Coordinates of C-alpha atoms in Angstrom, one line a residue:
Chain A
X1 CA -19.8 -13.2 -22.4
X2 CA -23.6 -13.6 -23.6
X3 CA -24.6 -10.6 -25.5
X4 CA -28.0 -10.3 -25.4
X5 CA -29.0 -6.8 -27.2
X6 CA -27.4 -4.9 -29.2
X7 CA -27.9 -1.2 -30.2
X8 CA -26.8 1.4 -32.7
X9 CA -26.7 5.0 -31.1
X10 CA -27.7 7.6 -33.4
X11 CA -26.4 10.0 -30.7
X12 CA -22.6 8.9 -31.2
X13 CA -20.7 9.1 -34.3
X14 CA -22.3 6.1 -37.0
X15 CA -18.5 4.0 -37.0
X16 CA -19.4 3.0 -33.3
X17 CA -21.5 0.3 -31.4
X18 CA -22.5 -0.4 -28.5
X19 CA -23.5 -3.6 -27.3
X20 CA -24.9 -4.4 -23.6
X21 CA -25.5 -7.3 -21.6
X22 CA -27.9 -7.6 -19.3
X23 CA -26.9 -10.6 -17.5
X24 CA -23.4 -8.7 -16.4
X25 CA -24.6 -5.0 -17.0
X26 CA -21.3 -4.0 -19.3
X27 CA -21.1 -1.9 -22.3
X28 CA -18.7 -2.8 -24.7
X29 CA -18.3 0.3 -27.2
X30 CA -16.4 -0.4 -30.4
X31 CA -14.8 2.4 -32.9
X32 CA -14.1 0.9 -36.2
X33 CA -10.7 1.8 -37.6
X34 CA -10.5 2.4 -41.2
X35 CA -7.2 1.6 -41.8
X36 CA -6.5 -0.9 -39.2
X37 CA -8.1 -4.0 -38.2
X38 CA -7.8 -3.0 -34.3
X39 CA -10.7 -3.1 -32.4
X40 CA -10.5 0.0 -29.5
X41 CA -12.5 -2.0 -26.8
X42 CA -13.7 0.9 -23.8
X43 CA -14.9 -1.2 -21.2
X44 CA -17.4 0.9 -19.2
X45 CA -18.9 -0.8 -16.7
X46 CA -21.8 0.6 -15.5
X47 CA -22.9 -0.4 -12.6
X48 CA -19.5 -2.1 -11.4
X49 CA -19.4 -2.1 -7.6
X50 CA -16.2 -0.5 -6.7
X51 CA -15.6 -0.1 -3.0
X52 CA -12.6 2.6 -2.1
X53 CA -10.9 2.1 1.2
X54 CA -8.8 5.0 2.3
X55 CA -5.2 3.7 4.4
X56 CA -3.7 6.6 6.6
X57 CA -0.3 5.5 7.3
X58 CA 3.0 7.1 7.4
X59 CA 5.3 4.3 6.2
X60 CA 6.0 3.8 2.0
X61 CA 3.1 2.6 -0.2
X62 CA 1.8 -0.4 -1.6
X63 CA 4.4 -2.2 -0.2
X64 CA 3.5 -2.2 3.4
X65 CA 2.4 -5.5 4.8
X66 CA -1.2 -4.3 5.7
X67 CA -1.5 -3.9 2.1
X68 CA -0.2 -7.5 1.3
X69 CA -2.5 -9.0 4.5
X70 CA -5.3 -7.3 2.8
X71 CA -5.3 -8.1 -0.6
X72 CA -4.1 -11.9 0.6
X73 CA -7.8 -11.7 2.3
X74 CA -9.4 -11.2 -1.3
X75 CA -7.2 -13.4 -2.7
X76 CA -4.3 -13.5 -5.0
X77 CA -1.4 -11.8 -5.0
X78 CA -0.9 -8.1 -5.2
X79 CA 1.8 -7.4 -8.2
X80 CA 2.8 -4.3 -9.7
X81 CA 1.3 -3.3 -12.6
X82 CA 3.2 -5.3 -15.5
X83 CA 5.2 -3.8 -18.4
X84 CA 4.8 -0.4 -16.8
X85 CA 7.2 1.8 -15.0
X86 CA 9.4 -0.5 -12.5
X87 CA 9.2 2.2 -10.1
X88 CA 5.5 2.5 -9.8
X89 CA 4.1 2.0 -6.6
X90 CA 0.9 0.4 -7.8
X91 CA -0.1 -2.9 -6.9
X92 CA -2.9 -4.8 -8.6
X93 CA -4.8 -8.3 -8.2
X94 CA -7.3 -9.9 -8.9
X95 CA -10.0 -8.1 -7.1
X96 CA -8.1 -5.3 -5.8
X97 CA -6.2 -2.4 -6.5
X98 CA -4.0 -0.4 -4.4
X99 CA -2.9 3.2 -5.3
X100 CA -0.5 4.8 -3.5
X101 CA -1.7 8.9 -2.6
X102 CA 2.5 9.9 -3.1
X103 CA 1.2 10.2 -6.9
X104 CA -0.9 12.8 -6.4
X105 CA 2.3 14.8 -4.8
X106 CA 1.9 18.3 -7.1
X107 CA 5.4 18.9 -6.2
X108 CA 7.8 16.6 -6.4
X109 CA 11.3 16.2 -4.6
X110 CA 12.9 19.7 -5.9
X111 CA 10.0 21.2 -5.7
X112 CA 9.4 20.5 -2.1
X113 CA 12.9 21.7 -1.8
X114 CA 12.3 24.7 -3.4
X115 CA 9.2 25.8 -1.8
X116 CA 10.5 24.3 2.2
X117 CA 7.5 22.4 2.3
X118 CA 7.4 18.5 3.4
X119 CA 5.6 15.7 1.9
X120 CA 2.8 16.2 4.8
X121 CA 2.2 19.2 4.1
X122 CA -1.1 19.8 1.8
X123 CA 0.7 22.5 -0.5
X124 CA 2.5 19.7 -1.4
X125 CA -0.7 17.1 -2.8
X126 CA -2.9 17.9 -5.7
X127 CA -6.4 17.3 -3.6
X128 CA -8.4 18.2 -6.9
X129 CA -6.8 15.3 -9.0
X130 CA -7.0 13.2 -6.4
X131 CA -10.7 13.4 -5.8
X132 CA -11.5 13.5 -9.6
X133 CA -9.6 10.6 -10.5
X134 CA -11.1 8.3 -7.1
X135 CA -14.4 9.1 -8.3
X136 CA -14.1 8.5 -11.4
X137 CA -12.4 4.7 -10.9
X138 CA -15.4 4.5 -8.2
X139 CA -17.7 5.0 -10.6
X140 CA -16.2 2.6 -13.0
X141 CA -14.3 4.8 -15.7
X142 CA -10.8 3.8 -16.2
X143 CA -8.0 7.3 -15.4
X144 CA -4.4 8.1 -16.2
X145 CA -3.0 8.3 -12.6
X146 CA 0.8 10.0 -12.5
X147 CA 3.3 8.3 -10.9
X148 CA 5.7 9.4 -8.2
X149 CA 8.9 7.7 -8.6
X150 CA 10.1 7.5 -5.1
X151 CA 13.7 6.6 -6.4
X152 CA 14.3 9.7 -8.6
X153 CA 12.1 11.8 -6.3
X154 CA 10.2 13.1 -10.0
X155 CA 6.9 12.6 -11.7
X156 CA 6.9 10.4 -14.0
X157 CA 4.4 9.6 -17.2
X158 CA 1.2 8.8 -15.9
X159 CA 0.2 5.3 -15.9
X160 CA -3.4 3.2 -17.0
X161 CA -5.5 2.4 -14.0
X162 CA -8.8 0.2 -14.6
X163 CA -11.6 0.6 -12.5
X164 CA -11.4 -2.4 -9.9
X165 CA -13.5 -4.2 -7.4
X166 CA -11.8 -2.6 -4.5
X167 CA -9.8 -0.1 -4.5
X168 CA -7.6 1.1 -1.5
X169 CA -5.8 4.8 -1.7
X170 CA -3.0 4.2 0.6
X171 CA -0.9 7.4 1.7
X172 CA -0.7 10.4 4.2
X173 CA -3.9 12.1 3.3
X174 CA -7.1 9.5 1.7
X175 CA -8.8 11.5 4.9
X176 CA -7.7 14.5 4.6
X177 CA -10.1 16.4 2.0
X178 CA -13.3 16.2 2.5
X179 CA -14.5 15.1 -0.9
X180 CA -12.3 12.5 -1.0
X181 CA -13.4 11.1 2.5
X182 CA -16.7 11.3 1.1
X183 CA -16.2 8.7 -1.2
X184 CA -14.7 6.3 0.9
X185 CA -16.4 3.3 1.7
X186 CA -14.3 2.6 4.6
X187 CA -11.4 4.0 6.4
X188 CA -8.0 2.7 8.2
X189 CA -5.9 4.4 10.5
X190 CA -2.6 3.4 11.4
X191 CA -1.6 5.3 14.5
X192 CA 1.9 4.1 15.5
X193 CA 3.4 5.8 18.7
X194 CA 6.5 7.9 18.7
X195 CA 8.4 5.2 21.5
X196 CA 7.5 2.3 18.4
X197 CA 8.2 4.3 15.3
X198 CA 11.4 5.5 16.9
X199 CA 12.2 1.4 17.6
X200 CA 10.8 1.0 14.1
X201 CA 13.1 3.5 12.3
X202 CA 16.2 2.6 14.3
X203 CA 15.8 -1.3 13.3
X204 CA 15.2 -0.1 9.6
X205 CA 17.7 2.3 9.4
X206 CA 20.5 1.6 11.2
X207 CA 21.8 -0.6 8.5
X208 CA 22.0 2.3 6.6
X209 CA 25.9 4.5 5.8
X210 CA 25.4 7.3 7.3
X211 CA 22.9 7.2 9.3
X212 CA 22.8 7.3 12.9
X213 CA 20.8 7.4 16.0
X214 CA 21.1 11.3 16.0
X215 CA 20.0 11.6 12.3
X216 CA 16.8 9.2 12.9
X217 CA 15.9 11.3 16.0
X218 CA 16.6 14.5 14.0
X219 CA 14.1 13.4 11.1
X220 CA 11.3 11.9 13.4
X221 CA 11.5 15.5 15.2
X222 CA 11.7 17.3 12.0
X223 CA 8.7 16.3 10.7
X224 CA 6.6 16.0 13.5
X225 CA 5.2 19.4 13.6
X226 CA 4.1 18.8 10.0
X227 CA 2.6 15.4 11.0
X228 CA 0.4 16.6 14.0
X229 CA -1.2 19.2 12.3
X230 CA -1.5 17.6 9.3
X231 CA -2.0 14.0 9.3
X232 CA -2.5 13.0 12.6
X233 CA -6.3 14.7 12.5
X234 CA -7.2 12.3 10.2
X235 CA -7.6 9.5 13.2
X236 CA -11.5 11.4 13.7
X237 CA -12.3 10.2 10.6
X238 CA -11.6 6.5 10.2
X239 CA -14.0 4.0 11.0
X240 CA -11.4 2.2 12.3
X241 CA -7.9 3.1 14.1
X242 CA -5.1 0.6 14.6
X243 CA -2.8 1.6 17.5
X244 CA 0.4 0.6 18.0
X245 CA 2.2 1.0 21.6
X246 CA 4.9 0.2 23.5
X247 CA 4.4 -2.7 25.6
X248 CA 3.1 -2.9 28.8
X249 CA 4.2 -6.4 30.1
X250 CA 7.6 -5.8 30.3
X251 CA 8.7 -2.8 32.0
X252 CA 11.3 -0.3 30.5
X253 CA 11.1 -2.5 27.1
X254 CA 12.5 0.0 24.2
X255 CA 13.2 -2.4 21.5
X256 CA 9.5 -2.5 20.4
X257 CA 9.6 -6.3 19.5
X258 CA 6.7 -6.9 21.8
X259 CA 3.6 -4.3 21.4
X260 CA 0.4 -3.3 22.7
X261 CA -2.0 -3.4 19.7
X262 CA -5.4 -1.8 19.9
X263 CA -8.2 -2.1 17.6
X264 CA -10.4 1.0 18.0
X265 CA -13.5 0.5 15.6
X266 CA -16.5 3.1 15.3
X267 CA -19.8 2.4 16.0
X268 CA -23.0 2.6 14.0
X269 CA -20.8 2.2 10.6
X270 CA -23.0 0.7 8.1
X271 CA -22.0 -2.7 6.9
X272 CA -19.5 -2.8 9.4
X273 CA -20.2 -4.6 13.2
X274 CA -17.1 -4.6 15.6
X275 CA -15.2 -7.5 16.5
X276 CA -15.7 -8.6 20.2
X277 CA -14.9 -10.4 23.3
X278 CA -16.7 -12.3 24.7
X279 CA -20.0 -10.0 25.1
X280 CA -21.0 -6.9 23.4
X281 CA -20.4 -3.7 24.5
X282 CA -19.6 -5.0 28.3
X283 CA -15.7 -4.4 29.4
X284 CA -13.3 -7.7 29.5
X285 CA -9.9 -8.4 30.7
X286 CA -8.4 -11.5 29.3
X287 CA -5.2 -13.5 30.1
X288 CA -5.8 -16.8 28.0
X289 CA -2.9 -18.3 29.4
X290 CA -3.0 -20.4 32.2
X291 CA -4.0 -24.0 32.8
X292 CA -5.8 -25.0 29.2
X293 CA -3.0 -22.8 27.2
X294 CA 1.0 -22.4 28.6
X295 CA 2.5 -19.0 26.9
X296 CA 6.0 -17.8 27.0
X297 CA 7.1 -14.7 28.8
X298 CA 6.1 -12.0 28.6
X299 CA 2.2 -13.8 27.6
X300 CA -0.6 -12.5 26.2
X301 CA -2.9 -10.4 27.9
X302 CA -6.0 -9.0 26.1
X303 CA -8.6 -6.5 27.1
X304 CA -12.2 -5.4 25.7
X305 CA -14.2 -2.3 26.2
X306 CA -16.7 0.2 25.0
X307 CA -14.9 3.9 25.1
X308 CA -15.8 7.2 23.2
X309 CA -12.7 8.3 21.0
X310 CA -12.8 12.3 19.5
X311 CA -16.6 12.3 20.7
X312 CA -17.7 9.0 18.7
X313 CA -18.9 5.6 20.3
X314 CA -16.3 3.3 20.2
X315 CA -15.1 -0.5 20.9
X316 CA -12.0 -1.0 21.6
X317 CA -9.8 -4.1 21.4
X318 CA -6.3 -4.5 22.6
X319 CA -3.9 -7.2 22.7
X320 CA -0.7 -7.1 24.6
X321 CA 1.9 -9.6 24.1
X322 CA 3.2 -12.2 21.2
X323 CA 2.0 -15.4 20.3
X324 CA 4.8 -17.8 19.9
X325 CA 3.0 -21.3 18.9
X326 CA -0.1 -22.4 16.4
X327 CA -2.1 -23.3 19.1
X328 CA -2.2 -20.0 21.0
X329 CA -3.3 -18.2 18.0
X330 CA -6.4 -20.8 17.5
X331 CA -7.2 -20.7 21.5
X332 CA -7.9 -16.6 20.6
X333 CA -9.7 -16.9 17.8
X334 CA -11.8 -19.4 19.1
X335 CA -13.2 -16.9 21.5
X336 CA -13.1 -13.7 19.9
X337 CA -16.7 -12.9 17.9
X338 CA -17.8 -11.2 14.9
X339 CA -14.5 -11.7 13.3
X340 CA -16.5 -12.6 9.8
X341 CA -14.3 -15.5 8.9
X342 CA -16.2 -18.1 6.5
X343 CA -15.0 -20.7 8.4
X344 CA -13.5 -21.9 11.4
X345 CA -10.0 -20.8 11.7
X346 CA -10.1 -18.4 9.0
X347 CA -7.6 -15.9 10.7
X348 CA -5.2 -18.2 11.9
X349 CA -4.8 -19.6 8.3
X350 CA -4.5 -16.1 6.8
X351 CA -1.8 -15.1 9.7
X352 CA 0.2 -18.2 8.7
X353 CA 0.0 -18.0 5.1
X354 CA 2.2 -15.1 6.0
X355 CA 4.0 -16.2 8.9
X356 CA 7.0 -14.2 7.9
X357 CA 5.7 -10.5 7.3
X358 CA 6.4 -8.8 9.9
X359 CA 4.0 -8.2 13.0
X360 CA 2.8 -12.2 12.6
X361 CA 3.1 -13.1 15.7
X362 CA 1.5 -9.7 17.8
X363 CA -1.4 -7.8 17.3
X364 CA -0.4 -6.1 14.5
X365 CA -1.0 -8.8 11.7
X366 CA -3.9 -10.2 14.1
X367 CA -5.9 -6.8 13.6
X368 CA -4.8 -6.3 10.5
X369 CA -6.1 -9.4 8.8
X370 CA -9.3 -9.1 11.3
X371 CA -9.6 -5.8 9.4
X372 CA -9.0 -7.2 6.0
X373 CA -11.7 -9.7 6.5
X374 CA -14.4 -6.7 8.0
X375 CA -13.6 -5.1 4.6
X376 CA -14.4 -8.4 2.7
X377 CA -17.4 -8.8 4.8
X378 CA -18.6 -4.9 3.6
X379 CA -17.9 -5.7 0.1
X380 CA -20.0 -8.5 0.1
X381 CA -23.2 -6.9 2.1
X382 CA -22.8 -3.9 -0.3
X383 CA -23.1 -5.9 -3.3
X384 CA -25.8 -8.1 -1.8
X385 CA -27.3 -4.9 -1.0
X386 CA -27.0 -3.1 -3.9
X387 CA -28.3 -6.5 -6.2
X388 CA -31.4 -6.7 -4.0
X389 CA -32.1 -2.8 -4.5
X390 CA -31.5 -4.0 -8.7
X391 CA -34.0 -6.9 -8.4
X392 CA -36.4 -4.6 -6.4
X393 CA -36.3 -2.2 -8.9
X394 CA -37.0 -4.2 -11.8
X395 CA -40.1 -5.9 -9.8
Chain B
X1 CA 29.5 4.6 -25.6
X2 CA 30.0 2.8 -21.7
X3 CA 28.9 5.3 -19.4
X4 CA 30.7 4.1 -15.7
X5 CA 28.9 6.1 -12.5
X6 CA 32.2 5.2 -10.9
X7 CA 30.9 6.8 -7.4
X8 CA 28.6 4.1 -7.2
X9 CA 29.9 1.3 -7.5
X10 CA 31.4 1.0 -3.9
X11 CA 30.4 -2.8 -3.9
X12 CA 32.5 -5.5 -4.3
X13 CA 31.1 -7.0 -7.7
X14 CA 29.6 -4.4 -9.8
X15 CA 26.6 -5.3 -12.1
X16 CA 25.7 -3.7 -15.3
X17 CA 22.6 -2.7 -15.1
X18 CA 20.9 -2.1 -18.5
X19 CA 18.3 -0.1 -18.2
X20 CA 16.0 -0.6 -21.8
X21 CA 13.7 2.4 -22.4
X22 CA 10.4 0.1 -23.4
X23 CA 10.6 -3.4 -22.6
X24 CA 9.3 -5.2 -25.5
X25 CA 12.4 -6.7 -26.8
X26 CA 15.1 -9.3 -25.2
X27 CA 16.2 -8.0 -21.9
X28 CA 19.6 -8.5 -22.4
X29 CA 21.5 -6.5 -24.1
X30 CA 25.5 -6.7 -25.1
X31 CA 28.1 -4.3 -25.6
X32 CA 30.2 -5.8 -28.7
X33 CA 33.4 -3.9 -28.0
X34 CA 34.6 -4.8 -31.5
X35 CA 31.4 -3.3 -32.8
X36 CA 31.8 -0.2 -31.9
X37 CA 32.9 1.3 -35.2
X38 CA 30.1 0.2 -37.1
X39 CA 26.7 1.5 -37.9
X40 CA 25.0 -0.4 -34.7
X41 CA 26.4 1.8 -32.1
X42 CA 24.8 0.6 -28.9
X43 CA 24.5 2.8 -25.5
X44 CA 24.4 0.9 -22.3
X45 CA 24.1 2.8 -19.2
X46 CA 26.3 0.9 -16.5
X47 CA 24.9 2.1 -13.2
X48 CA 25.6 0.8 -9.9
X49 CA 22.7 -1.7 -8.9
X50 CA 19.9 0.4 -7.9
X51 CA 20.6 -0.6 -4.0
X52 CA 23.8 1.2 -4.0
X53 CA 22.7 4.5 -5.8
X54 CA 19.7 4.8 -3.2
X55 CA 22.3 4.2 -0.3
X56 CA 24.3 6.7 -1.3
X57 CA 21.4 9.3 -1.9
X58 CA 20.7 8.5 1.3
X59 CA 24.0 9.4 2.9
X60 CA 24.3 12.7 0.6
X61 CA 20.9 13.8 1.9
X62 CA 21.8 13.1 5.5
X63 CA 25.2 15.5 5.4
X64 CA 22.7 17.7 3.4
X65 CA 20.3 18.1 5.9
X66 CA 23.0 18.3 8.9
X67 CA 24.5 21.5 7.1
X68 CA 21.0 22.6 6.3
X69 CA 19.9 22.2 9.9
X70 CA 23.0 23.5 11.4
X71 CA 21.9 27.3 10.4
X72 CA 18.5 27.2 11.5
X73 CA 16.5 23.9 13.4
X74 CA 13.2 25.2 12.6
X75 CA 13.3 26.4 9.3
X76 CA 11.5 25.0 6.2
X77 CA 14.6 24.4 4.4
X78 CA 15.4 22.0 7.7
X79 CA 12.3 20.2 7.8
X80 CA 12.0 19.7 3.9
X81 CA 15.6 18.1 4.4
X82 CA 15.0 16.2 7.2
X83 CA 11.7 14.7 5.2
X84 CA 13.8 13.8 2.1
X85 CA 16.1 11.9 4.3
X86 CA 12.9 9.6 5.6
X87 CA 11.6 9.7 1.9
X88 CA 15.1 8.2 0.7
X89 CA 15.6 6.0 3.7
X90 CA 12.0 4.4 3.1
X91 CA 12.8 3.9 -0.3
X92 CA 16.7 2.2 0.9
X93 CA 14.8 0.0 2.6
X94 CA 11.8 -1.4 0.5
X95 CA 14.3 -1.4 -1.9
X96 CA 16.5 -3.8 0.3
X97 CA 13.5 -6.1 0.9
X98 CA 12.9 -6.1 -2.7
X99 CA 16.4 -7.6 -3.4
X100 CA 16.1 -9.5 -0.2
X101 CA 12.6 -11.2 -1.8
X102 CA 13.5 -12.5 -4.8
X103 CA 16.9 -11.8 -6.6
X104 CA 15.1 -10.5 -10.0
X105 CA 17.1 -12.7 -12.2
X106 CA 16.0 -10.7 -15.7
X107 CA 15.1 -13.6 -17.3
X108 CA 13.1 -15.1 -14.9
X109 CA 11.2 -12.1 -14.4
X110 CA 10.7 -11.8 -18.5
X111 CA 9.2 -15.1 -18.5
X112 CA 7.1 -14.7 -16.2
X113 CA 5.9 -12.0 -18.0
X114 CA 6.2 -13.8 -21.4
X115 CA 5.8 -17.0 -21.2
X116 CA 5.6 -18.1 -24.8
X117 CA 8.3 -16.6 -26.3
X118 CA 11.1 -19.0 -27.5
X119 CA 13.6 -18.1 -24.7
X120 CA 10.9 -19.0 -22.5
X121 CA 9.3 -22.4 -23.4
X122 CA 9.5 -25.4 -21.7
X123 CA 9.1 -28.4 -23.1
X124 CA 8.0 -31.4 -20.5
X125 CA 7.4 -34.5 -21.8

């Protein structure tokens, strides 16, 4: 790294230095120890471009596939942080980090016990840490985030977090105080109906002793009430929603192995343009199957439309059905626009460099990498953006 | 001193688990039997591989929250119960796909980590 200037605060104590350079706008500040040769390198980095995306979903943290399609889209893979605690539920690449809001929990397991509250419930989050520590990585300066060991159910020593390129707070609540939604750059949804998380649940928990379908209906009733009021109002607030419902193709289908996906994006969000079908705003039914592409049963049937969702302009894109073969998934993206790939075929490569998470072959890993790349295509225009306003500024 | 969580260890071929406070040295650590009445007096902690501790959590907090629930449906106490059960059973699960994903030999994973260290160099040509 080129250091071009180098200055001597009289401001900070005379054993430090600070050295700058311009080219990559970073301050190195030294403290030299006495008694041993160690060098405590702070990097601040001043005018690092972090981007925070919030993730509203109800599943575990970090681990969830969305997470995985999206860092994939930057590129590299997302590993927990290494020679840390095993049980934190960080996950760190390259480019992005991805902190998981269940370590902001104020009370942990016992506690909730104690106090009869559920992990929805606000009383149960420490909202203040939370904002402080997301602005401060946003604005470059590295925090001591706790951890929530979901194995234990306790709090365990907090753990170093550097400021990153992008940073995505996945958990129940990134929308839920209004600080915090503030600072986010851009926000996810996952709404998942009750008919497909109760398919969901039963597939994942059914291997489980001692559960059975009672006790997964019990605890999906149990904390609903907690869920509508509390996390379910977040869905106002994202720029874009990801539902996920039963199907409509086959009738009386419960096993929730084919869904109804729909891709509800906001309009007017800066940096961020819709994907589309065919034409803008207009309203389009779509059944690509016929004579240039044969589908299995039950198909794949797509629609496109304009809509207003919780009083905000919306476009709305759904996809009913599973792709089964290379070729069908090509044939869509072919004709779907705005989809900010950098090159032809982008999506399909990303959905088959994971061909085994789950959801690869519906509209859940379509829309999810189509998001991943909307929120590559924002990190890009903001930096572009903020680089011009830098070269403006200088002129 | 062998610690044995003998509840756990339901599974067919139980694994000793060490479980090293800060992982800086060798990950592998023995118990010397024949050692133990010297000065190096080690402490392993056998636990049941991490999979069969969180099943079982699971199952405890499912009878938990049945009794807990059969007093009163809509109390706190039942919905905080009900929650730890989803908490546990998410955590059964990515914990199952975790195993399922790669089975964490210890010293592959602490050369991936540490790739220079003598137990991990490879020599090609």
């Amino acid at each position: 790294m080129a250091v071009s200037t180098i200055y001597s605060t009289q401001a900070l104590n005379s054993t430090h230095f600070l050295t700058s350079s311009s080219s990559s706008k970073q301050v190195f500040l030294y403290r030299r120890q006495p008694q041993t040769n160690r060098r405590f390198n702070t990097l601040i980095t001043c005018s690092q471009e972090t981007i925070v995306i919030g993730l509203a979903a109800d599943s575990g943290c970090g681990k969830s596939t969305f997470m995985r399609r999206l860092t994939s889209v930057f590129g590299g893979a997302a590993k927990p942080p290494k020679g840390g605690n095993p049980d934190s539920n960080t996950l760190i690449s390259d480019t992005t980090t991805v902190i998981c809001l269940d370590d902001y929990h104020s009370l942990d397991r016992y506690g909730r016990k104690e106090q009869k509250v559920t992990a929805l419930d606000p009383r149960a989050n420490d909202f203040d840490l939370m904002y402080e520590q997301v602005k401060a990585l946003k604005s470059g300066v590295a925090v001591e985030k706790p951890i929530y060991n979901h194995v234990t159910g306790l709090l365990d020593a907090p753990e170093l977090i550097q400021p990153p390129k992008i940073l995505v707070i996945e958990g129940l609540h990134p929308m839920f105080d209004e600080r915090v939604r503030d600072l986010l750059d851009f926000s996810i949804y996952l709404d998942i109906s009750n008919e497909v998380k109760f398919a969901w649940k039963i597939q994942r928990d059914m291997a489980e002793r001692g559960h059975s379908l009672e006790s997964i209906k019990a605890s999906i009733e149990a904390r609903k009430p907690d869920f509508d009021a509390f996390i379910d109002p977040q869905k106002q607030y994202a720029d874009a929603v990801i539902e996920v419902l039963p199907t409509q193709l086959i009738p009386d289908d419960n096993e929730g192995k084919v869904l109804r996906v729909r891709l509800i994006m906001k309009e007017g969000v800066k940096y961020f343009s819709p994907v589309y079908l065919f034409d803008e705003g207009s309203t389009i039914s779509w059944i690509p199957c016929g004579r240039k592409l044969t589908c299995s049963y039950p198909g794949i049937k797509f629609n496109y439309e304009p809509d207003s969702y919780f009083d905000h302009e919306v476009s709305v894109l759904e996809m009913d059905g599973q792709f089964d073969r290379l070729d069908e998934l090509i044939y869509v993206e072919s004709h779907l626009s705005n989809l900010s790939t950098k090159f032809y075929g982008e999506v399909t490569q990303q959905m088959l460099k994971h061909a085994d998470f789950p959801g690869s072959n519906n509209g859940t890993g379509l829309f999810q990498t189509i998001v991943g790349l909307k929120i590559r295509d924002l990190y890009e225009q903001l930096i572009a953006n903020k680089a011009t306003a830098r070269a403006e500024a200088k002129a | 001193m062998t610690t044995i969580a003998a509840s756990g260890l339901s599974v067919a071929t139980p694994r000793v688990v060490v479980v090293p406070a800060v992982r800086v040295s060798a990950p592998v650590r023995l118990n010397y039997p024949w050692k133990l009445g010297s000065m190096n007096r080690m402490v392993v902690v056998v636990k049941a591989t991490s999979e069969g501790g969180i099943s079982d959590k699971v199952e405890k907090s499912i009878q938990e929250a049945k009794e807990t629930c059969a007093d009163d449906p809509v109390s706190g106490e039942c919905v905080a119960a009900w929650d730890e059960v989803e908490e546990l059973s998410a955590a059964a699960s990515h914990a199952r796909d975790k195993k399922k994903a790669g089975v964490s030999d210890p010293l592959e994973e602490y050369c991936s980590d540490n790739p220079e260290t003598d137990e991990c160099r490879t020599y090609d040509n």
